[in-house]
Short mmCIF file of C-alpha atoms (C1' of nucleotides) in Angstrom, two decimals:
data_model
loop_
_atom_site.label_atom_id
_atom_site.label_comp_id
_atom_site.label_asym_id
_atom_site.label_seq_id
_atom_site.Cartn_x
_atom_site.Cartn_y
_atom_site.Cartn_z
CA MET A 1 -5.17 -48.35 -44.60
CA PRO A 2 -2.49 -47.99 -41.94
CA GLY A 3 -1.49 -44.85 -40.16
CA ARG A 4 -5.05 -43.28 -40.52
CA VAL A 5 -7.52 -44.08 -37.95
CA ASP A 6 -11.06 -44.99 -38.57
CA PRO A 7 -13.05 -41.44 -37.89
CA ARG A 8 -15.94 -43.06 -35.16
CA TRP A 9 -12.64 -43.45 -33.54
CA THR A 10 -11.94 -39.97 -33.12
CA GLY A 11 -13.29 -38.80 -29.10
CA ALA A 12 -13.73 -35.36 -28.69
CA THR A 13 -10.41 -34.32 -28.26
CA ILE A 14 -9.15 -36.25 -30.70
CA ARG A 15 -10.36 -33.97 -33.97
CA GLU A 16 -7.56 -34.72 -37.01
CA SER A 17 -5.59 -38.11 -37.23
CA PHE A 18 -3.55 -39.78 -34.81
CA ASP A 19 -1.13 -39.19 -36.90
CA GLU A 20 -0.80 -35.51 -35.80
CA VAL A 21 -0.86 -36.39 -31.81
CA THR A 22 1.35 -39.14 -31.72
CA PRO A 23 4.51 -37.22 -31.18
CA GLU A 24 3.15 -35.70 -28.93
CA LEU A 25 1.19 -39.30 -27.21
CA ARG A 26 4.57 -40.93 -27.23
CA GLN A 27 6.71 -38.17 -25.70
CA GLN A 28 4.83 -37.60 -22.90
CA LEU A 29 4.40 -40.72 -22.17
CA LEU A 30 7.59 -41.81 -22.52
CA ALA A 31 8.40 -38.58 -19.60
CA TRP A 32 6.29 -39.52 -17.32
CA TRP A 33 7.36 -43.69 -17.63
CA GLU A 34 11.32 -41.80 -16.96
CA LEU A 35 10.20 -40.63 -13.58
CA HIS A 36 7.03 -42.84 -12.32
CA GLY A 37 7.43 -45.98 -14.56
CA ARG A 38 8.29 -49.57 -12.97
CA HIS A 39 12.36 -50.22 -13.76
CA GLY A 40 14.00 -52.61 -11.30
CA ILE A 41 11.64 -55.62 -13.86
CA PRO A 42 14.77 -58.30 -13.63
CA TRP A 43 14.84 -59.48 -16.45
CA LYS A 44 14.63 -56.35 -18.52
CA LEU A 45 17.75 -55.41 -17.15
CA LEU A 46 21.53 -56.26 -18.00
CA PRO A 47 23.53 -58.79 -15.89
CA ASP A 48 24.99 -55.79 -14.04
CA GLY A 49 22.10 -54.13 -12.85
CA ARG A 50 22.07 -51.05 -15.86
CA ARG A 51 19.05 -50.69 -18.18
CA PRO A 52 19.62 -51.30 -21.68
CA GLU A 53 20.45 -47.97 -23.50
CA PRO A 54 17.69 -48.15 -27.19
CA GLY A 55 19.08 -51.06 -29.78
CA GLU A 56 21.01 -52.85 -26.74
CA VAL A 57 19.76 -56.13 -26.42
CA LEU A 58 18.83 -58.56 -23.29
CA ASP A 59 19.03 -61.70 -22.66
CA PRO A 60 15.48 -63.52 -24.09
CA TYR A 61 15.53 -66.89 -22.22
CA PRO A 62 14.75 -64.82 -19.07
CA VAL A 63 12.65 -62.83 -20.55
CA LEU A 64 10.08 -65.71 -22.54
CA VAL A 65 9.97 -67.49 -19.11
CA ALA A 66 9.10 -63.67 -17.93
CA GLU A 67 6.04 -63.35 -20.59
CA VAL A 68 5.11 -66.96 -20.79
CA MET A 69 4.25 -66.43 -16.64
CA LEU A 70 2.83 -62.94 -17.14
CA GLN A 71 0.08 -64.26 -19.57
CA GLN A 72 -3.21 -63.11 -17.50
CA THR A 73 -0.80 -62.73 -14.37
CA GLN A 74 -0.39 -59.65 -12.96
CA LEU A 75 3.21 -58.67 -12.27
CA GLN A 76 3.88 -59.44 -8.55
CA VAL A 77 1.97 -62.65 -8.86
CA VAL A 78 5.06 -63.70 -11.43
CA LEU A 79 8.36 -62.75 -10.07
CA PRO A 80 8.71 -64.72 -7.17
CA TYR A 81 8.42 -67.96 -9.72
CA TRP A 82 9.53 -66.02 -11.59
CA GLN A 83 13.63 -66.04 -9.37
CA ARG A 84 13.18 -70.01 -8.29
CA TRP A 85 12.45 -70.55 -11.97
CA MET A 86 15.61 -68.64 -12.68
CA ALA A 87 17.63 -70.53 -10.20
CA ALA A 88 16.58 -73.78 -10.94
CA LEU A 89 16.51 -73.98 -14.40
CA PRO A 90 19.24 -70.79 -15.36
CA SER A 91 19.07 -71.53 -19.18
CA LEU A 92 17.28 -72.34 -22.01
CA GLU A 93 19.32 -75.63 -22.30
CA ALA A 94 18.52 -76.51 -19.21
CA LEU A 95 15.15 -76.34 -19.24
CA ALA A 96 14.78 -78.47 -22.82
CA ALA A 97 16.59 -80.90 -20.88
CA ALA A 98 14.20 -80.76 -17.44
CA ALA A 99 11.76 -83.29 -17.03
CA GLU A 100 8.20 -82.28 -17.64
CA HIS A 101 6.91 -83.16 -13.77
CA ASP A 102 9.74 -80.89 -12.84
CA VAL A 103 8.88 -78.02 -15.23
CA LEU A 104 5.44 -78.36 -13.18
CA MET A 105 6.64 -78.00 -9.62
CA LEU A 106 7.50 -75.14 -10.63
CA TRP A 107 4.49 -73.67 -12.17
CA GLN A 108 3.05 -74.86 -9.26
CA GLY A 109 0.77 -72.44 -8.30
CA LEU A 110 0.20 -70.20 -11.26
CA GLY A 111 -2.40 -71.32 -13.11
CA TYR A 112 -2.97 -72.18 -16.78
CA TYR A 113 -0.73 -74.58 -16.39
CA SER A 114 -1.34 -75.85 -19.95
CA ARG A 115 1.65 -72.42 -20.49
CA ALA A 116 4.41 -74.67 -18.37
CA ARG A 117 4.18 -77.66 -20.68
CA ARG A 118 3.69 -75.55 -23.54
CA LEU A 119 7.18 -73.18 -22.34
CA HIS A 120 8.83 -76.64 -21.77
CA GLN A 121 8.07 -77.69 -25.28
CA ALA A 122 8.85 -74.27 -27.31
CA ALA A 123 12.12 -74.78 -25.25
CA GLY A 124 12.58 -78.21 -26.96
CA GLN A 125 11.78 -76.80 -31.01
CA LEU A 126 14.10 -73.78 -29.83
CA LEU A 127 17.29 -76.36 -28.95
CA ALA A 128 16.30 -78.47 -31.66
CA VAL A 129 16.48 -76.13 -34.83
CA HIS A 130 19.97 -74.47 -32.54
CA THR A 131 21.26 -78.23 -33.46
CA GLU A 132 19.91 -79.12 -36.81
CA SER A 133 21.25 -75.93 -38.02
CA ARG A 134 24.37 -76.94 -36.40
CA LYS A 135 24.86 -80.31 -37.78
CA PRO A 136 27.42 -79.91 -41.23
CA ASN A 137 25.39 -80.65 -43.58
CA PRO A 138 26.86 -80.10 -46.80
CA ASN A 139 23.77 -79.92 -49.04
CA ARG A 140 23.74 -76.03 -47.03
CA ARG A 141 25.05 -73.04 -48.90
CA LEU A 142 27.83 -71.12 -46.65
CA SER A 143 25.30 -68.15 -47.40
CA GLN A 144 22.54 -70.12 -45.99
CA ASN A 145 23.69 -69.98 -42.98
CA PRO A 146 24.97 -66.59 -41.78
CA GLY A 147 25.43 -65.50 -38.29
CA LEU A 148 28.48 -67.49 -37.68
CA SER A 149 30.37 -64.97 -37.89
CA GLU A 150 29.10 -62.70 -36.42
CA ALA A 151 30.77 -61.55 -32.84
CA PRO A 152 29.25 -63.13 -29.87
CA GLY A 153 27.46 -61.16 -27.68
CA PRO A 154 25.76 -62.13 -23.87
CA TYR A 155 23.92 -64.75 -25.40
CA ASP A 156 23.74 -66.75 -28.32
CA PRO A 157 22.39 -64.74 -31.66
CA GLU A 158 21.81 -68.21 -33.29
CA LEU A 159 19.90 -69.32 -30.97
CA TRP A 160 17.32 -67.57 -30.94
CA PRO A 161 15.16 -65.67 -33.18
CA ARG A 162 14.13 -62.28 -33.86
CA SER A 163 10.94 -62.19 -36.30
CA LEU A 164 7.37 -62.15 -34.62
CA GLU A 165 6.49 -64.74 -36.83
CA ALA A 166 9.24 -67.40 -35.42
CA TRP A 167 8.62 -66.17 -32.09
CA GLN A 168 4.39 -67.08 -32.42
CA ALA A 169 5.13 -70.29 -33.94
CA LEU A 170 6.34 -71.38 -30.43
CA PRO A 171 4.08 -73.10 -28.88
CA GLY A 172 2.19 -70.79 -25.88
CA LEU A 173 3.35 -67.34 -27.64
CA GLY A 174 0.77 -66.09 -29.35
CA ARG A 175 1.03 -62.36 -30.98
CA SER A 176 1.37 -60.58 -28.07
CA THR A 177 3.56 -62.28 -25.99
CA ALA A 178 5.82 -62.92 -28.99
CA ALA A 179 5.64 -59.18 -29.27
CA SER A 180 7.03 -58.66 -26.03
CA ILE A 181 9.36 -60.36 -26.19
CA VAL A 182 11.27 -58.48 -29.14
CA SER A 183 10.26 -55.39 -27.65
CA SER A 184 11.93 -56.04 -24.63
CA ALA A 185 15.03 -58.13 -25.97
CA PHE A 186 15.46 -56.62 -28.71
CA ASP A 187 13.52 -53.70 -28.54
CA GLN A 188 12.15 -53.95 -32.20
CA PRO A 189 8.87 -52.16 -32.74
CA GLU A 190 6.44 -54.74 -32.67
CA ALA A 191 3.19 -53.14 -31.47
CA ILE A 192 1.49 -55.58 -28.09
CA LEU A 193 -1.74 -55.95 -26.73
CA ASP A 194 -2.85 -56.86 -23.53
CA GLY A 195 -5.03 -56.10 -20.90
CA ASN A 196 -3.12 -53.06 -19.29
CA VAL A 197 -3.15 -51.42 -23.71
CA LYS A 198 -6.60 -52.70 -23.64
CA ARG A 199 -8.09 -50.63 -21.36
CA VAL A 200 -5.53 -47.44 -21.50
CA LEU A 201 -6.57 -47.25 -25.31
CA ALA A 202 -10.15 -47.96 -24.88
CA ARG A 203 -10.64 -44.77 -22.82
CA LEU A 204 -7.71 -43.24 -25.05
CA ILE A 205 -10.51 -43.32 -27.94
CA ALA A 206 -13.78 -43.41 -25.53
CA SER A 207 -13.87 -47.32 -27.12
CA PRO A 208 -18.28 -47.71 -27.72
CA ARG A 209 -17.51 -51.19 -27.88
CA PRO A 210 -15.54 -54.07 -26.46
CA PRO A 211 -11.69 -54.27 -26.89
CA ALA A 212 -12.62 -58.33 -27.81
CA ARG A 213 -15.21 -57.07 -30.29
CA GLN A 214 -12.58 -55.14 -32.05
CA LEU A 215 -9.42 -56.65 -31.71
CA ALA A 216 -8.07 -55.61 -35.05
CA ARG A 217 -8.69 -52.28 -34.92
CA PHE A 218 -7.16 -52.04 -31.43
CA TRP A 219 -4.15 -54.11 -32.22
CA GLN A 220 -3.65 -51.08 -35.02
CA LEU A 221 -3.96 -48.94 -32.67
CA SER A 222 -1.84 -50.35 -30.54
CA GLU A 223 0.62 -50.11 -34.13
CA LEU A 224 -0.01 -46.65 -34.19
CA VAL A 225 0.94 -45.19 -30.89
CA LEU A 226 3.72 -47.56 -30.59
CA ASP A 227 7.58 -45.47 -31.18
CA PRO A 228 9.05 -47.30 -33.28
CA ARG A 229 12.27 -45.15 -31.89
CA ARG A 230 11.71 -46.73 -28.08
CA PRO A 231 9.09 -49.59 -29.06
CA ARG A 232 10.49 -51.57 -25.71
CA ALA A 233 10.47 -48.56 -23.33
CA PHE A 234 7.32 -47.09 -24.63
CA ASN A 235 5.89 -50.78 -24.71
CA GLN A 236 6.73 -51.17 -21.03
CA ALA A 237 5.54 -47.53 -20.57
CA LEU A 238 2.29 -48.54 -21.74
CA MET A 239 1.21 -51.49 -19.79
CA ASP A 240 2.95 -49.23 -16.59
CA LEU A 241 0.73 -46.55 -17.32
CA GLY A 242 -2.18 -49.10 -17.61
CA ALA A 243 -1.49 -50.97 -14.10
CA SER A 244 -0.67 -47.84 -11.73
CA VAL A 245 -2.53 -44.84 -13.38
CA CYS A 246 -4.87 -46.14 -15.71
CA THR A 247 -6.52 -48.55 -13.30
CA PRO A 248 -9.50 -50.29 -13.83
CA ARG A 249 -11.92 -49.43 -11.04
CA SER A 250 -10.87 -45.39 -10.81
CA PRO A 251 -7.59 -43.76 -12.10
CA SER A 252 -5.91 -41.48 -11.38
CA CYS A 253 -6.65 -38.86 -14.49
CA GLY A 254 -4.67 -36.33 -12.47
CA THR A 255 -1.73 -37.83 -12.87
CA CYS A 256 -1.79 -39.20 -16.36
CA PRO A 257 0.36 -37.66 -19.26
CA TRP A 258 -2.20 -38.64 -21.63
CA GLN A 259 -5.59 -36.99 -19.69
CA GLY A 260 -5.55 -34.24 -22.75
CA HIS A 261 -5.71 -36.28 -25.64
CA CYS A 262 -8.28 -38.82 -23.96
CA ALA A 263 -11.97 -39.32 -24.73
CA ALA A 264 -12.94 -41.09 -21.73
CA TYR A 265 -11.73 -38.36 -19.79
CA ALA A 266 -13.31 -35.76 -21.83
CA ALA A 267 -16.60 -37.67 -21.68
CA GLY A 268 -16.21 -37.58 -17.81
CA ASP A 269 -16.75 -40.52 -16.94
CA PRO A 270 -13.31 -42.44 -18.28
CA ALA A 271 -13.87 -45.97 -16.01
CA ARG A 272 -16.85 -46.16 -17.92
CA PHE A 273 -14.70 -47.42 -20.06
CA PRO A 274 -13.46 -50.16 -21.74
CA VAL A 275 -17.40 -51.09 -22.70
CA LYS A 276 -17.84 -54.88 -21.30
CA ASP A 277 -19.80 -57.41 -22.58
CA ALA A 278 -22.37 -59.42 -20.02
CA PRO A 279 -19.97 -61.36 -17.63
CA ARG A 280 -21.97 -65.21 -18.16
CA THR A 281 -23.09 -66.86 -15.37
CA VAL A 282 -20.38 -69.72 -13.85
CA PRO A 283 -21.70 -73.16 -13.03
CA TYR A 284 -21.67 -74.87 -9.36
CA GLN A 285 -20.79 -78.07 -9.13
CA VAL A 286 -20.10 -80.73 -5.96
CA ILE A 287 -17.81 -82.93 -6.51
CA GLY A 288 -17.20 -85.94 -3.54
CA VAL A 289 -13.43 -86.45 -3.30
CA GLY A 290 -11.81 -89.63 -1.54
CA VAL A 291 -8.08 -89.73 -0.16
CA VAL A 292 -7.62 -93.04 -0.09
CA LEU A 293 -5.50 -95.18 2.52
CA ASP A 294 -4.07 -98.53 2.44
CA GLY A 295 -3.30 -100.02 5.30
CA ALA A 296 0.94 -99.76 4.99
CA GLY A 297 -1.00 -95.37 5.46
CA ARG A 298 -0.39 -94.78 1.76
CA VAL A 299 -2.63 -92.32 -0.34
CA LEU A 300 -3.58 -93.24 -3.76
CA ILE A 301 -3.06 -90.19 -6.13
CA ASP A 302 -3.34 -89.59 -9.47
CA GLN A 303 -2.07 -87.46 -12.97
CA ARG A 304 -4.51 -85.69 -14.51
CA LEU A 305 -4.54 -86.20 -18.43
CA ASN A 306 -2.58 -83.33 -20.58
CA GLU A 307 -6.01 -81.73 -21.76
CA GLY A 308 -8.66 -79.71 -20.33
CA LEU A 309 -8.31 -78.28 -16.62
CA LEU A 310 -5.69 -78.73 -14.29
CA GLY A 311 -4.19 -80.56 -17.15
CA GLY A 312 -1.55 -83.27 -16.09
CA LEU A 313 -1.01 -81.92 -12.58
CA TRP A 314 -1.53 -84.73 -9.40
CA GLU A 315 -4.75 -84.21 -7.62
CA PHE A 316 -6.45 -86.61 -5.45
CA PRO A 317 -9.58 -88.43 -7.37
CA GLY A 318 -12.85 -88.15 -7.50
CA GLY A 319 -15.52 -86.28 -9.49
CA LYS A 320 -19.26 -84.73 -10.14
CA GLN A 321 -22.39 -85.39 -7.74
CA GLU A 322 -25.26 -86.25 -9.40
CA GLU A 323 -28.88 -85.55 -8.90
CA GLY A 324 -30.47 -86.95 -5.81
CA GLU A 325 -26.94 -88.96 -5.02
CA ALA A 326 -24.89 -89.18 -1.57
CA ILE A 327 -21.68 -87.97 -1.68
CA ALA A 328 -20.35 -91.08 0.10
CA ALA A 329 -22.18 -92.62 -2.66
CA THR A 330 -19.91 -89.99 -5.86
CA ILE A 331 -17.11 -90.87 -4.20
CA ARG A 332 -17.55 -94.66 -4.36
CA ARG A 333 -19.58 -94.24 -7.97
CA GLU A 334 -16.34 -92.12 -9.49
CA LEU A 335 -13.01 -94.11 -8.12
CA ASP A 336 -15.10 -97.36 -9.39
CA GLU A 337 -15.08 -95.89 -12.56
CA GLU A 338 -12.04 -94.08 -13.16
CA LEU A 339 -9.63 -96.45 -10.92
CA ALA A 340 -11.81 -99.47 -10.77
CA ILE A 341 -11.47 -100.26 -7.00
CA ALA A 342 -14.22 -100.17 -4.01
CA VAL A 343 -13.36 -98.18 -1.28
CA ALA A 344 -15.41 -97.94 2.10
CA VAL A 345 -15.90 -93.96 2.44
CA GLY A 346 -15.06 -92.93 6.19
CA GLU A 347 -15.49 -89.44 8.20
CA GLU A 348 -14.98 -86.19 6.15
CA LEU A 349 -11.85 -84.60 5.94
CA VAL A 350 -12.60 -80.92 5.16
CA VAL A 351 -14.51 -79.51 3.00
CA ILE A 352 -13.38 -76.81 0.11
CA GLU A 353 -14.93 -74.46 -2.45
CA HIS A 354 -13.28 -72.78 -5.25
CA ALA A 355 -13.65 -70.77 -7.81
CA TYR A 356 -12.39 -71.69 -10.76
CA SER A 357 -12.37 -69.27 -14.04
CA HIS A 358 -15.05 -70.45 -15.32
CA LYS A 359 -17.17 -72.08 -12.72
CA ARG A 360 -17.18 -72.30 -9.38
CA LEU A 361 -17.02 -75.99 -7.25
CA ARG A 362 -17.44 -77.31 -3.88
CA PHE A 363 -14.94 -79.90 -2.92
CA VAL A 364 -16.54 -82.72 0.00
CA VAL A 365 -13.33 -84.85 0.82
CA HIS A 366 -13.90 -87.87 2.44
CA LEU A 367 -10.71 -90.00 4.36
CA CYS A 368 -11.49 -93.55 2.72
CA THR A 369 -10.58 -97.04 3.08
CA TRP A 370 -9.61 -99.14 0.31
CA LEU A 371 -10.12 -102.60 -0.25
CA SER A 372 -10.11 -104.06 -3.28
CA GLY A 373 -9.43 -103.60 -7.24
CA GLU A 374 -5.16 -102.68 -8.33
CA PRO A 375 -5.84 -99.04 -9.16
CA GLN A 376 -6.10 -98.78 -12.52
CA PRO A 377 -5.49 -94.86 -14.53
CA LEU A 378 -9.40 -95.38 -16.23
CA ALA A 379 -9.37 -91.34 -16.59
CA SER A 380 -5.68 -90.37 -15.71
CA GLN A 381 -2.78 -90.07 -17.16
CA GLN A 382 -1.50 -92.72 -14.20
CA VAL A 383 -2.31 -93.31 -10.65
CA ARG A 384 0.34 -94.19 -7.71
CA TRP A 385 -0.11 -95.31 -4.11
CA VAL A 386 2.38 -92.19 -2.43
CA LEU A 387 3.38 -91.82 1.48
CA PRO A 388 1.55 -88.48 2.98
CA VAL A 389 5.17 -87.48 3.33
CA GLU A 390 5.98 -87.60 -0.85
CA LEU A 391 3.10 -85.89 -1.79
CA ALA A 392 5.10 -83.05 -1.31
CA ASP A 393 7.25 -84.21 -4.63
CA TYR A 394 3.89 -84.07 -6.60
CA PRO A 395 2.49 -80.53 -8.23
CA PHE A 396 -0.97 -79.64 -7.32
CA PRO A 397 -3.94 -77.33 -8.35
CA ALA A 398 -4.18 -75.28 -5.28
CA ALA A 399 -7.59 -76.72 -4.17
CA ASN A 400 -6.12 -80.15 -3.29
CA ALA A 401 -2.67 -78.05 -1.80
CA ARG A 402 -5.76 -77.22 0.79
CA ILE A 403 -6.54 -80.93 0.94
CA ILE A 404 -2.96 -82.54 2.12
CA ALA A 405 -2.32 -79.73 4.57
CA ALA A 406 -6.07 -80.92 6.10
CA LEU A 407 -4.62 -84.13 5.58
CA LEU A 408 -1.41 -84.19 7.14
CA GLU A 409 -3.17 -81.77 10.09
CA HIS A 410 -5.45 -85.31 10.56
CA LEU A 411 -2.82 -87.63 10.68
CA ALA A 412 -0.55 -85.48 12.68
CA ALA A 413 -3.43 -84.92 15.48
CA ALA A 414 -3.94 -89.29 14.70
CA GLY A 415 -0.67 -89.68 15.38
CA ALA A 416 -0.16 -87.66 18.85
CA ALA A 417 -3.93 -89.34 20.16
"C1'" DG B 1 -15.63 -66.03 -32.69
"C1'" DA B 2 -16.82 -67.63 -28.35
"C1'" DC B 3 -15.64 -70.13 -25.19
"C1'" DG B 4 -12.13 -73.38 -21.81
"C1'" DC B 5 -8.29 -72.41 -18.89
"C1'" DG B 6 -5.78 -70.35 -12.50
"C1'" DT B 7 -5.47 -67.99 -8.94
"C1'" DG B 8 -4.81 -64.45 -6.08
"C1'" DG B 9 -4.69 -59.23 -5.57
"C1'" DA B 10 -7.55 -55.64 -5.15
"C1'" DT B 11 -12.07 -52.91 -4.20
"C1'" DT C 1 -18.38 -60.73 1.39
"C1'" DA C 2 -18.48 -60.92 -3.58
"C1'" DT C 3 -16.86 -59.35 -8.17
"C1'" DC C 4 -13.68 -58.15 -10.98
"C1'" DC C 5 -9.61 -59.04 -13.55
"C1'" DA C 6 -4.67 -59.65 -14.81
"C1'" DA C 7 1.81 -58.53 -19.85
"C1'" DG C 8 -3.47 -64.59 -23.60
"C1'" DC C 9 -3.83 -68.87 -25.92
"C1'" DG C 10 -5.28 -72.55 -28.56
"C1'" DT C 11 -9.79 -74.56 -30.32
#
DNA sequence: GACGCGTGGAT
DNA sequence: TATCCAAGCGT
């Protein structure tokens, strides 16, 4: 039954039901937020720079872009990417019309690249629905097409869904991102559940189990505490609290508006929450990489498949070193298997250690000379010979960006000699 | 429900 | 330096 908390959640200072303390929790958090919250986030302001009043609507497009960028990514990292994106693709129409290549260029360095491609798809879907609904349709009754008589807002209200379900149906948008969008843009009462909220709530109730194993209950709890009168402000306040006060390592409980209600604080060791599962050991692999040059000074790159790691980005070809295999042999074998070319492996260009979320790689990069075979995209979307100066026009993952830097240094040194 | 999926900031 | 972890989603 909604509106009632599992008795096991009740911590030392939460003796009755949550229903009785939620008004106080809301008031305390919002009062704290007015003084200490992050109020300058650009996509949460009106065009004139004012904060929106309760119920006032924001343009959903900047919010959509920001919320997808913010998935598993900190605010200060997102900000410059969002600024650059909005300058390049200032509208949903511009995004939908953009080439995927340009979308990935704007996302380069942010990570989780499927987000960019799915956001691109989502823009196309939103616009396709809109275009379809605008087509004259003799079978559609007028009453089925409301909105045409509504007063025009600062954005096209017909273009953007209001319901959580419609947003969540878009690629790359799950419940939390969809809820963030509708609560931010429309001030609708939908609960969110990101890392900040999980941590704050886990401490509030001193949850003995990892949030990931209690997702339904954490969603329910986020719904319970949400202030339905000021959902936009409340959700933002909850995240700000987690980001600035209820931090992972050493929370500043002395300044927390919820200290008096926090079961983890009452238990004496708030940093013990949220309880975590034991971390998985990440595999370690050595990758042989070939920077293949032809006689015209061009270098060979390929575009990765959309599925899997770094999908859609470009790279220098290579692959995993096998047991007992010399790295030069790895490079020759991989370029034969994946590109059907023969190369002579030359000097080592650079060695790069790089950690992903789920594996650690050591890239051993060698300059190579192309010998024979027209490169084939046997394990990639496409392959291309480009001049080194043209590498800046392709989206590369972070580790490959370091290879490019090393290559340009090498060429500059060779040219100067 | 577990796992794959990037990168950089903070400590 | 090593580790944690971030405005999560799709499969």
